[in-house]
Protein backbone atom coordinates (compact mmCIF):
# COMPACT_ATOMS: atom_id res chain seq x y z
CA UNK A 1 0.00 0.00 0.00
CA UNK A 2 1.36 3.36 -0.99
CA UNK A 3 1.42 6.29 1.41
CA UNK A 4 2.40 8.86 -1.18
CA UNK A 5 0.62 9.72 -4.40
CA UNK A 6 1.51 12.37 -6.96
CA UNK A 7 -1.12 13.32 -9.54
CA UNK A 8 -1.50 16.12 -12.07
CA UNK A 9 -2.91 19.26 -10.41
CA UNK A 10 -6.66 18.58 -10.17
CA UNK A 11 -9.64 20.42 -11.65
CA UNK A 12 -12.96 20.96 -9.90
CA UNK A 13 -15.55 20.82 -12.65
CA UNK A 14 -18.40 22.22 -10.50
CA UNK A 15 -17.73 24.91 -7.91
CA UNK A 16 -19.64 27.69 -6.15
CA UNK A 17 -17.42 30.65 -5.27
CA UNK A 18 -20.17 33.23 -4.57
CA UNK A 19 -19.12 36.88 -4.50
CA UNK A 20 -17.80 39.65 -2.25
CA UNK A 21 -16.58 38.65 1.22
CA UNK A 22 -17.61 35.02 0.76
CA UNK A 23 -15.64 34.79 -2.50
CA UNK A 24 -12.58 36.25 -0.78
CA UNK A 25 -12.95 33.73 2.05
CA UNK A 26 -13.50 30.52 0.06
CA UNK A 27 -11.41 31.07 -3.08
CA UNK A 28 -8.03 30.38 -1.41
CA UNK A 29 -9.36 27.00 -0.22
CA UNK A 30 -9.90 25.86 -3.81
CA UNK A 31 -6.90 27.65 -5.35
CA UNK A 32 -4.57 25.91 -2.90
CA UNK A 33 -5.13 22.50 -4.49
CA UNK A 34 -6.96 22.99 -7.80
CA UNK A 35 -5.61 24.49 -11.00
CA UNK A 36 -8.98 25.18 -12.62
CA UNK A 37 -12.65 25.06 -11.75
CA UNK A 38 -15.93 25.38 -13.60
CA UNK A 39 -17.54 28.32 -11.81
CA UNK A 40 -21.26 28.17 -11.16
CA UNK A 41 -23.22 31.28 -12.17
CA UNK A 42 -26.03 31.21 -9.57
CA UNK A 43 -25.18 34.52 -7.96
CA UNK A 44 -27.83 37.03 -6.96
CA UNK A 45 -28.49 38.29 -9.59
CA UNK A 46 -27.24 35.42 -11.76
CA UNK A 47 -24.43 35.61 -14.32
CA UNK A 48 -26.51 35.60 -17.50
CA UNK A 49 -24.59 37.59 -20.11
CA UNK A 50 -21.08 37.65 -21.50
CA UNK A 51 -20.52 41.06 -19.89
CA UNK A 52 -21.62 39.71 -16.50
CA UNK A 53 -19.30 36.71 -16.82
CA UNK A 54 -16.40 39.00 -17.75
CA UNK A 55 -17.06 41.16 -14.69
CA UNK A 56 -17.41 38.13 -12.39
CA UNK A 57 -14.19 36.65 -13.74
CA UNK A 58 -12.41 39.91 -12.98
CA UNK A 59 -13.72 39.85 -9.40
CA UNK A 60 -12.48 36.27 -8.98
CA UNK A 61 -9.04 37.17 -10.35
CA UNK A 62 -8.87 40.17 -8.01
CA UNK A 63 -9.72 37.95 -5.02
CA UNK A 64 -7.00 35.37 -5.78
CA UNK A 65 -4.15 35.20 -3.29
CA UNK A 66 -0.84 36.47 -4.71
CA UNK A 67 1.01 33.80 -6.63
CA UNK A 68 -1.97 31.46 -6.82
CA UNK A 69 -2.04 29.12 -9.81
CA UNK A 70 -5.75 29.02 -10.55
CA UNK A 71 -7.88 29.64 -13.62
CA UNK A 72 -11.64 30.13 -13.27
CA UNK A 73 -13.59 28.53 -16.12
CA UNK A 74 -16.66 30.69 -16.45
CA UNK A 75 -20.23 29.64 -17.23
CA UNK A 76 -23.46 31.43 -18.06
CA UNK A 77 -26.79 30.91 -16.30
CA UNK A 78 -29.41 29.90 -18.84
CA UNK A 79 -32.68 31.83 -18.77
CA UNK A 80 -35.65 31.86 -21.10
CA UNK A 81 -34.38 35.28 -22.24
CA UNK A 82 -30.80 34.19 -22.99
CA UNK A 83 -29.50 35.47 -26.31
CA UNK A 84 -27.89 32.69 -28.37
CA UNK A 85 -25.61 35.21 -30.12
CA UNK A 86 -24.27 36.48 -26.77
CA UNK A 87 -23.58 32.89 -25.67
CA UNK A 88 -21.75 32.17 -28.93
CA UNK A 89 -19.71 35.37 -28.60
CA UNK A 90 -18.71 34.51 -25.01
CA UNK A 91 -17.64 31.06 -26.19
CA UNK A 92 -15.65 32.23 -29.18
CA UNK A 93 -13.89 34.81 -26.98
CA UNK A 94 -12.70 31.86 -24.85
CA UNK A 95 -14.49 33.31 -21.82
CA UNK A 96 -17.05 30.61 -21.10
CA UNK A 97 -16.67 26.85 -21.06
CA UNK A 98 -20.28 25.84 -20.44
CA UNK A 99 -23.82 27.06 -19.90
CA UNK A 100 -25.69 25.98 -16.78
CA UNK A 101 -29.29 24.86 -16.87
CA UNK A 102 -31.19 25.18 -13.60
CA UNK A 103 -34.82 24.13 -13.76
CA UNK A 104 -36.57 27.11 -12.13
CA UNK A 105 -37.01 26.45 -8.42
CA UNK A 106 -34.78 23.34 -8.29
CA UNK A 107 -32.15 24.74 -5.93
CA UNK A 108 -30.35 27.79 -4.50
CA UNK A 109 -30.89 30.91 -6.64
CA UNK A 110 -32.56 29.00 -9.43
CA UNK A 111 -35.78 31.02 -9.67
CA UNK A 112 -34.46 32.78 -12.79
CA UNK A 113 -33.84 29.40 -14.44
CA UNK A 114 -35.77 27.52 -17.08
CA UNK A 115 -39.47 26.69 -16.70
CA UNK A 116 -40.11 25.37 -20.18
CA UNK A 117 -37.17 23.78 -21.97
CA UNK A 118 -38.73 24.33 -25.40
CA UNK A 119 -38.20 28.06 -24.85
CA UNK A 120 -34.42 27.68 -24.75
CA UNK A 121 -34.13 25.34 -27.74
CA UNK A 122 -32.65 28.01 -30.02
CA UNK A 123 -29.82 28.55 -27.52
CA UNK A 124 -29.29 24.81 -27.11
CA UNK A 125 -29.22 24.35 -30.90
CA UNK A 126 -26.54 27.02 -31.17
CA UNK A 127 -24.56 25.32 -28.38
CA UNK A 128 -24.80 21.96 -30.15
CA UNK A 129 -23.52 23.62 -33.32
CA UNK A 130 -20.49 25.22 -31.64
CA UNK A 131 -19.71 22.33 -29.26
CA UNK A 132 -20.36 24.29 -26.05
CA UNK A 133 -21.35 21.97 -23.17
CA UNK A 134 -24.58 22.29 -21.22
CA UNK A 135 -24.21 21.56 -17.50
CA UNK A 136 -27.54 20.36 -16.14
CA UNK A 137 -28.94 20.39 -12.62
CA UNK A 138 -31.05 17.32 -13.29
CA UNK A 139 -34.04 17.42 -10.98
CA UNK A 140 -37.69 17.99 -11.75
CA UNK A 141 -39.39 20.61 -9.60
CA UNK A 142 -42.93 19.21 -9.67
CA UNK A 143 -44.06 19.32 -6.02
CA UNK A 144 -45.91 16.04 -6.58
CA UNK A 145 -42.65 14.21 -7.31
CA UNK A 146 -40.93 12.89 -4.19
CA UNK A 147 -37.64 14.69 -3.56
CA UNK A 148 -35.73 11.38 -3.61
CA UNK A 149 -37.14 10.59 -7.08
CA UNK A 150 -36.56 13.95 -8.73
CA UNK A 151 -33.30 13.03 -10.45
CA UNK A 152 -34.57 9.75 -11.89
CA UNK A 153 -37.78 11.40 -13.11
CA UNK A 154 -35.79 14.23 -14.71
CA UNK A 155 -33.69 11.73 -16.65
CA UNK A 156 -36.78 10.04 -18.07
CA UNK A 157 -38.97 13.08 -18.70
CA UNK A 158 -36.55 15.88 -19.58
CA UNK A 159 -32.97 14.73 -20.22
CA UNK A 160 -33.58 11.74 -22.42
CA UNK A 161 -36.13 13.52 -24.64
CA UNK A 162 -33.76 16.49 -24.93
CA UNK A 163 -30.83 14.30 -25.96
CA UNK A 164 -32.97 12.47 -28.51
CA UNK A 165 -33.99 15.79 -29.97
CA UNK A 166 -30.47 17.25 -29.96
CA UNK A 167 -28.03 14.33 -29.98
CA UNK A 168 -25.07 16.56 -30.86
CA UNK A 169 -25.49 18.66 -27.71
CA UNK A 170 -22.64 18.02 -25.27
CA UNK A 171 -24.15 17.47 -21.82
CA UNK A 172 -22.77 17.17 -18.30
CA UNK A 173 -25.14 15.59 -15.81
CA UNK A 174 -24.07 17.57 -12.76
CA UNK A 175 -23.67 15.99 -9.31
CA UNK A 176 -25.40 12.70 -10.02
CA UNK A 177 -26.74 11.01 -6.90
CA UNK A 178 -28.48 7.87 -8.13
CA UNK A 179 -27.78 4.54 -9.79
CA UNK A 180 -30.19 5.71 -12.49
CA UNK A 181 -27.87 8.67 -13.11
CA UNK A 182 -24.87 6.35 -13.34
CA UNK A 183 -26.70 4.01 -15.71
CA UNK A 184 -27.94 6.82 -17.92
CA UNK A 185 -24.50 8.45 -18.15
CA UNK A 186 -23.23 5.12 -19.48
CA UNK A 187 -25.74 5.13 -22.33
CA UNK A 188 -24.16 8.20 -23.91
CA UNK A 189 -21.12 8.41 -26.13
CA UNK A 190 -18.48 11.12 -26.01
CA UNK A 191 -21.11 13.84 -25.80
CA UNK A 192 -22.36 12.80 -22.36
CA UNK A 193 -20.52 12.99 -19.03
CA UNK A 194 -21.42 13.19 -15.34
CA UNK A 195 -19.82 14.90 -12.39
CA UNK A 196 -19.79 13.32 -8.94
CA UNK A 197 -19.25 15.25 -5.71
CA UNK A 198 -17.02 14.29 -2.84
CA UNK A 199 -19.82 14.32 -0.30
CA UNK A 200 -22.11 12.02 -2.30
CA UNK A 201 -19.34 9.40 -2.20
CA UNK A 202 -19.36 9.65 1.60
CA UNK A 203 -22.88 10.23 2.92
CA UNK A 204 -26.25 8.64 2.34
CA UNK A 205 -29.60 9.96 3.52
CA UNK A 206 -29.26 8.32 6.94
CA UNK A 207 -26.32 10.58 7.66
CA UNK A 208 -28.62 13.57 7.17
CA UNK A 209 -31.65 12.32 9.04
CA UNK A 210 -30.95 9.48 11.47
CA UNK A 211 -30.21 10.40 15.07
CA UNK A 212 -31.01 14.09 14.60
CA UNK A 213 -31.07 16.33 11.54
CA UNK A 214 -27.61 17.36 10.28
CA UNK A 215 -28.02 20.55 8.30
CA UNK A 216 -24.41 20.56 7.09
CA UNK A 217 -25.08 17.31 5.20
CA UNK A 218 -28.10 18.76 3.42
CA UNK A 219 -27.48 19.60 -0.22
CA UNK A 220 -29.27 19.28 -3.53
CA UNK A 221 -29.72 16.86 -5.06
CA UNK A 222 -30.21 15.38 -1.60
CA UNK A 223 -28.14 12.29 -0.77
CA UNK A 224 -30.08 9.08 -1.49
CA UNK A 225 -30.11 5.60 0.06
CA UNK A 226 -26.94 3.52 0.48
CA UNK A 227 -27.31 1.50 -2.72
CA UNK A 228 -27.02 4.74 -4.69
CA UNK A 229 -23.94 5.86 -2.81
CA UNK A 230 -22.33 2.51 -3.65
CA UNK A 231 -23.21 2.95 -7.33
CA UNK A 232 -21.58 6.40 -7.28
CA UNK A 233 -18.45 4.98 -5.63
CA UNK A 234 -18.22 2.26 -8.25
CA UNK A 235 -18.67 4.82 -11.05
CA UNK A 236 -16.13 7.32 -9.70
CA UNK A 237 -13.49 4.63 -9.23
CA UNK A 238 -14.28 2.75 -12.45
CA UNK A 239 -11.72 4.55 -14.57
CA UNK A 240 -14.44 5.48 -17.07
CA UNK A 241 -13.67 8.92 -18.47
CA UNK A 242 -17.35 9.91 -18.49
CA UNK A 243 -17.26 10.30 -14.67
CA UNK A 244 -15.19 13.10 -13.20
CA UNK A 245 -14.97 15.33 -10.14
CA UNK A 246 -17.25 18.30 -9.62
CA UNK A 247 -17.27 19.01 -5.91
CA UNK A 248 -20.33 21.28 -5.88
CA UNK A 249 -18.60 22.83 -2.88
CA UNK A 250 -21.33 25.30 -1.93
CA UNK A 251 -20.61 27.59 1.00
CA UNK A 252 -23.41 29.05 3.10
CA UNK A 253 -22.80 30.77 6.42
CA UNK A 254 -23.70 28.69 9.45
CA UNK A 255 -26.58 31.00 10.36
CA UNK A 256 -28.30 30.03 7.10
CA UNK A 257 -27.50 26.30 7.37
CA UNK A 258 -28.55 25.97 11.02
CA UNK A 259 -31.92 27.53 10.35
CA UNK A 260 -35.60 26.60 10.32
CA UNK A 261 -35.38 26.58 6.51
CA UNK A 262 -31.73 25.72 5.97
CA UNK A 263 -29.86 26.30 2.71
CA UNK A 264 -28.63 23.40 0.58
CA UNK A 265 -24.91 22.89 0.17
CA UNK A 266 -21.86 21.11 1.56
CA UNK A 267 -18.58 23.01 1.75
CA UNK A 268 -15.82 20.60 0.72
CA UNK A 269 -13.22 22.83 -0.95
CA UNK A 270 -10.84 22.59 2.01
CA UNK A 271 -10.58 18.82 2.37
CA UNK A 272 -11.83 17.30 -0.89
CA UNK A 273 -8.52 15.87 -2.09
CA UNK A 274 -7.67 13.99 1.16
CA UNK A 275 -11.27 12.74 1.38
CA UNK A 276 -11.11 11.45 -2.18
CA UNK A 277 -7.77 9.74 -1.53
CA UNK A 278 -9.45 8.02 1.44
CA UNK A 279 -12.43 6.89 -0.66
CA UNK A 280 -10.32 5.72 -3.61
CA UNK A 281 -7.98 3.82 -1.27
CA UNK A 282 -10.97 2.15 0.39
CA UNK A 283 -12.14 1.10 -3.07
CA UNK A 284 -8.68 -0.25 -3.98
CA UNK A 285 -8.49 2.35 -6.73
CA UNK A 286 -5.87 4.92 -5.70
CA UNK A 287 -4.31 4.50 -9.14
CA UNK A 288 -7.56 5.83 -10.65
CA UNK A 289 -7.75 9.01 -8.58
CA UNK A 290 -5.75 11.02 -11.13
CA UNK A 291 -8.19 10.14 -13.90
CA UNK A 292 -11.17 11.25 -11.85
CA UNK A 293 -9.70 14.50 -10.53
CA UNK A 294 -7.15 15.59 -13.12
CA UNK A 295 -7.61 13.98 -16.53
CA UNK A 296 -11.19 13.12 -17.48
CA UNK A 297 -12.76 16.50 -16.81
CA UNK A 298 -10.02 18.28 -18.70
CA UNK A 299 -10.48 15.90 -21.63
CA UNK A 300 -14.24 16.51 -21.75
CA UNK A 301 -13.75 20.27 -21.72
CA UNK A 302 -10.98 20.11 -24.32
CA UNK A 303 -8.29 21.37 -21.94
CA UNK A 304 -4.75 20.08 -21.49
CA UNK A 305 -3.97 18.04 -18.39
CA UNK A 306 -2.10 20.27 -15.95
CA UNK A 307 1.67 20.17 -16.20
CA UNK A 308 1.84 20.83 -12.45
CA UNK A 309 1.35 18.19 -9.78
CA UNK A 310 -0.26 17.68 -6.39
CA UNK A 311 1.17 15.24 -3.87
CA UNK A 312 -0.92 13.48 -1.25
CA UNK A 313 0.68 11.71 1.68
CA UNK A 314 -0.69 9.40 4.32
CA UNK A 315 0.27 9.73 7.98
CA UNK A 316 -0.19 7.57 11.04
CA UNK A 317 -2.17 10.30 12.79
CA UNK A 318 -5.48 11.59 11.43
CA UNK A 319 -5.48 14.88 9.57
CA UNK A 320 -7.21 17.62 11.52
CA UNK A 321 -9.06 20.38 9.73
CA UNK A 322 -10.63 23.33 11.46
CA UNK A 323 -14.34 22.86 12.06
CA UNK A 324 -15.12 26.15 10.35
CA UNK A 325 -13.66 28.52 7.82
CA UNK A 326 -13.97 32.11 8.93
CA UNK A 327 -14.97 34.32 6.04
CA UNK A 328 -15.80 38.01 6.01
CA UNK A 329 -19.40 36.93 5.39
CA UNK A 330 -19.48 34.71 8.50
CA UNK A 331 -18.33 31.22 9.51
CA UNK A 332 -18.75 28.32 7.05
CA UNK A 333 -18.66 24.77 8.38
CA UNK A 334 -16.15 22.53 6.61
CA UNK A 335 -17.58 19.15 5.57
CA UNK A 336 -16.92 16.59 8.29
CA UNK A 337 -16.84 13.06 6.86
CA UNK A 338 -17.54 11.52 10.27
CA UNK A 339 -14.51 9.22 10.20
CA UNK A 340 -10.77 9.78 10.58
CA UNK A 341 -8.85 10.59 7.40
CA UNK A 342 -5.11 9.94 7.29
CA UNK A 343 -4.37 11.58 3.93
CA UNK A 344 -3.29 15.17 3.53
CA UNK A 345 -1.97 17.36 0.75
CA UNK A 346 1.79 17.66 1.13
CA UNK A 347 3.07 21.24 1.32
O1 LIG B 1 -26.54 21.85 -2.52
C1 LIG B 1 -26.52 22.66 -3.43
N1 LIG B 1 -26.06 23.93 -3.25
N2 LIG B 1 -26.97 22.29 -4.62
C2 LIG B 1 -27.12 23.17 -5.62
O2 LIG B 1 -27.59 22.78 -6.65
C3 LIG B 1 -26.80 24.60 -5.42
C4 LIG B 1 -25.85 24.80 -4.35
C5 LIG B 1 -25.76 26.23 -3.90
O3 LIG B 1 -25.60 27.12 -4.74
O4 LIG B 1 -25.81 26.48 -2.69
ZN1 LIG C 1 -23.89 23.34 -7.65
mmCIF file of N, CA and C in Angstrom, residues 127-128 130-135 166-172 190-193 299-302:
data_model
loop_
_atom_site.group_PDB
_atom_site.id
_atom_site.type_symbol
_atom_site.label_atom_id
_atom_site.label_comp_id
_atom_site.label_asym_id
_atom_site.label_seq_id
_atom_site.Cartn_x
_atom_site.Cartn_y
_atom_site.Cartn_z
ATOM 1 N N UNK A 127 -25.616 25.971 -29.173
ATOM 2 C CA UNK A 127 -24.556 25.317 -28.382
ATOM 3 C C UNK A 127 -24.148 23.985 -28.994
ATOM 4 N N UNK A 128 -25.125 23.242 -29.488
ATOM 5 C CA UNK A 128 -24.803 21.962 -30.148
ATOM 6 C C UNK A 128 -23.929 22.231 -31.372
ATOM 7 N N UNK A 130 -21.848 24.738 -31.937
ATOM 8 C CA UNK A 130 -20.492 25.224 -31.641
ATOM 9 C C UNK A 130 -19.740 24.335 -30.643
ATOM 10 N N UNK A 131 -20.398 23.284 -30.154
ATOM 11 C CA UNK A 131 -19.714 22.333 -29.257
ATOM 12 C C UNK A 131 -19.557 22.835 -27.835
ATOM 13 N N UNK A 132 -20.429 23.741 -27.414
ATOM 14 C CA UNK A 132 -20.357 24.291 -26.049
ATOM 15 C C UNK A 132 -21.199 23.426 -25.105
ATOM 16 N N UNK A 133 -20.591 22.876 -24.049
ATOM 17 C CA UNK A 133 -21.346 21.968 -23.172
ATOM 18 C C UNK A 133 -22.447 22.650 -22.354
ATOM 19 N N UNK A 134 -23.499 21.883 -22.113
ATOM 20 C CA UNK A 134 -24.584 22.290 -21.220
ATOM 21 C C UNK A 134 -24.441 21.493 -19.925
ATOM 22 N N UNK A 135 -24.268 22.203 -18.818
ATOM 23 C CA UNK A 135 -24.209 21.563 -17.498
ATOM 24 C C UNK A 135 -25.623 21.596 -16.917
ATOM 25 N N UNK A 166 -31.711 16.545 -29.619
ATOM 26 C CA UNK A 166 -30.472 17.255 -29.964
ATOM 27 C C UNK A 166 -29.269 16.381 -29.623
ATOM 28 N N UNK A 167 -29.086 15.284 -30.367
ATOM 29 C CA UNK A 167 -28.032 14.329 -29.978
ATOM 30 C C UNK A 167 -26.622 14.912 -30.032
ATOM 31 N N UNK A 168 -26.419 15.981 -30.788
ATOM 32 C CA UNK A 168 -25.067 16.561 -30.863
ATOM 33 C C UNK A 168 -24.740 17.432 -29.665
ATOM 34 N N UNK A 169 -25.754 17.783 -28.858
ATOM 35 C CA UNK A 169 -25.492 18.663 -27.711
ATOM 36 C C UNK A 169 -24.607 17.944 -26.695
ATOM 37 N N UNK A 170 -23.524 18.601 -26.283
ATOM 38 C CA UNK A 170 -22.640 18.023 -25.267
ATOM 39 C C UNK A 170 -23.235 18.344 -23.894
ATOM 40 N N UNK A 171 -23.419 17.314 -23.090
ATOM 41 C CA UNK A 171 -24.149 17.471 -21.824
ATOM 42 C C UNK A 171 -23.324 16.927 -20.660
ATOM 43 N N UNK A 172 -23.301 17.693 -19.568
ATOM 44 C CA UNK A 172 -22.769 17.168 -18.304
ATOM 45 C C UNK A 172 -23.925 17.043 -17.327
ATOM 46 N N UNK A 190 -19.410 10.069 -26.442
ATOM 47 C CA UNK A 190 -18.482 11.115 -26.014
ATOM 48 C C UNK A 190 -19.179 12.420 -25.662
ATOM 49 N N UNK A 191 -20.444 12.556 -26.057
ATOM 50 C CA UNK A 191 -21.113 13.835 -25.804
ATOM 51 C C UNK A 191 -21.781 13.891 -24.434
ATOM 52 N N UNK A 192 -21.699 12.820 -23.660
ATOM 53 C CA UNK A 192 -22.362 12.798 -22.359
ATOM 54 C C UNK A 192 -21.352 12.458 -21.260
ATOM 55 N N UNK A 193 -21.390 13.253 -20.187
ATOM 56 C CA UNK A 193 -20.522 12.993 -19.026
ATOM 57 C C UNK A 193 -21.330 13.274 -17.767
ATOM 58 N N UNK A 299 -10.258 16.466 -20.294
ATOM 59 C CA UNK A 299 -10.481 15.899 -21.627
ATOM 60 C C UNK A 299 -11.866 16.283 -22.142
ATOM 61 N N UNK A 300 -12.878 16.179 -21.300
ATOM 62 C CA UNK A 300 -14.235 16.507 -21.752
ATOM 63 C C UNK A 300 -14.318 17.962 -22.180
ATOM 64 N N UNK A 301 -13.682 18.841 -21.415
ATOM 65 C CA UNK A 301 -13.752 20.272 -21.720
ATOM 66 C C UNK A 301 -12.696 20.720 -22.736
ATOM 67 N N UNK A 302 -11.942 19.768 -23.278
ATOM 68 C CA UNK A 302 -10.979 20.114 -24.325
ATOM 69 C C UNK A 302 -9.800 20.911 -23.799
#
